[in-house]
């Protein structure tokens, strides 16, 4: 099956710093989503981005489908950004998402 | 928009009992819902795909007789863990697929249900 690799696995930042999270995938996809899982377990949709670039406030994402990777940018990080960031992809007509292992982000005050 | 609820948010039960978890899409209709399982500090693993009005499709290794799924309406899917054992303790998360242009292109997730089997 399709492989999804996220890096780095862990990231510690000081409040105000910027960061880039990466998601590599092994085959063409028709759906790529970025999620933030907060400490209570809720997954929050950040971006639906099978290709191109999107921005939402301090967050932005870029997917280069031809090179099979996606990047999530977090600028001016805040302590509330802490949690696990997941990249998930699907391909074909079944719409089943395959999740990466996530990046655990800790933002210290 | 695109809110998904789950009930209960946590449950503790004795070994051998059955537990039902509900997943509802509150402000949209979901032809397809998905059930995931997440162990501590691990990623989400898809258990099954639930389609309204038809039988669920289970992933390899998931026992369909143990994890009963019913998708009775376009806004409700249920997961019943039958004869629960301590190894079934986990965080169960559902998602509902939102369709546009004929494709289920975005999944929205419920808040999860933490199951502890004693």
PDB file of C-alpha atoms in Angstrom, chain B residues 1 10 33 35 50 106 108:
ATOM      1  CA  UNK B   1     -20.090  23.814   9.426  1.00  0.00           C
ATOM      2  CA  UNK B  10     -15.297   8.000  27.470  1.00  0.00           C
ATOM      3  CA  UNK B  33     -18.297   7.338   7.604  1.00  0.00           C
ATOM      4  CA  UNK B  35     -13.964   4.270  12.092  1.00  0.00           C
ATOM      5  CA  UNK B  50     -19.297   2.507   6.805  1.00  0.00           C
ATOM      6  CA  UNK B 106     -12.751  15.852   2.965  1.00  0.00           C
ATOM      7  CA  UNK B 108     -14.210  15.570   9.390  1.00  0.00           C
TER       8      UNK B 108
END
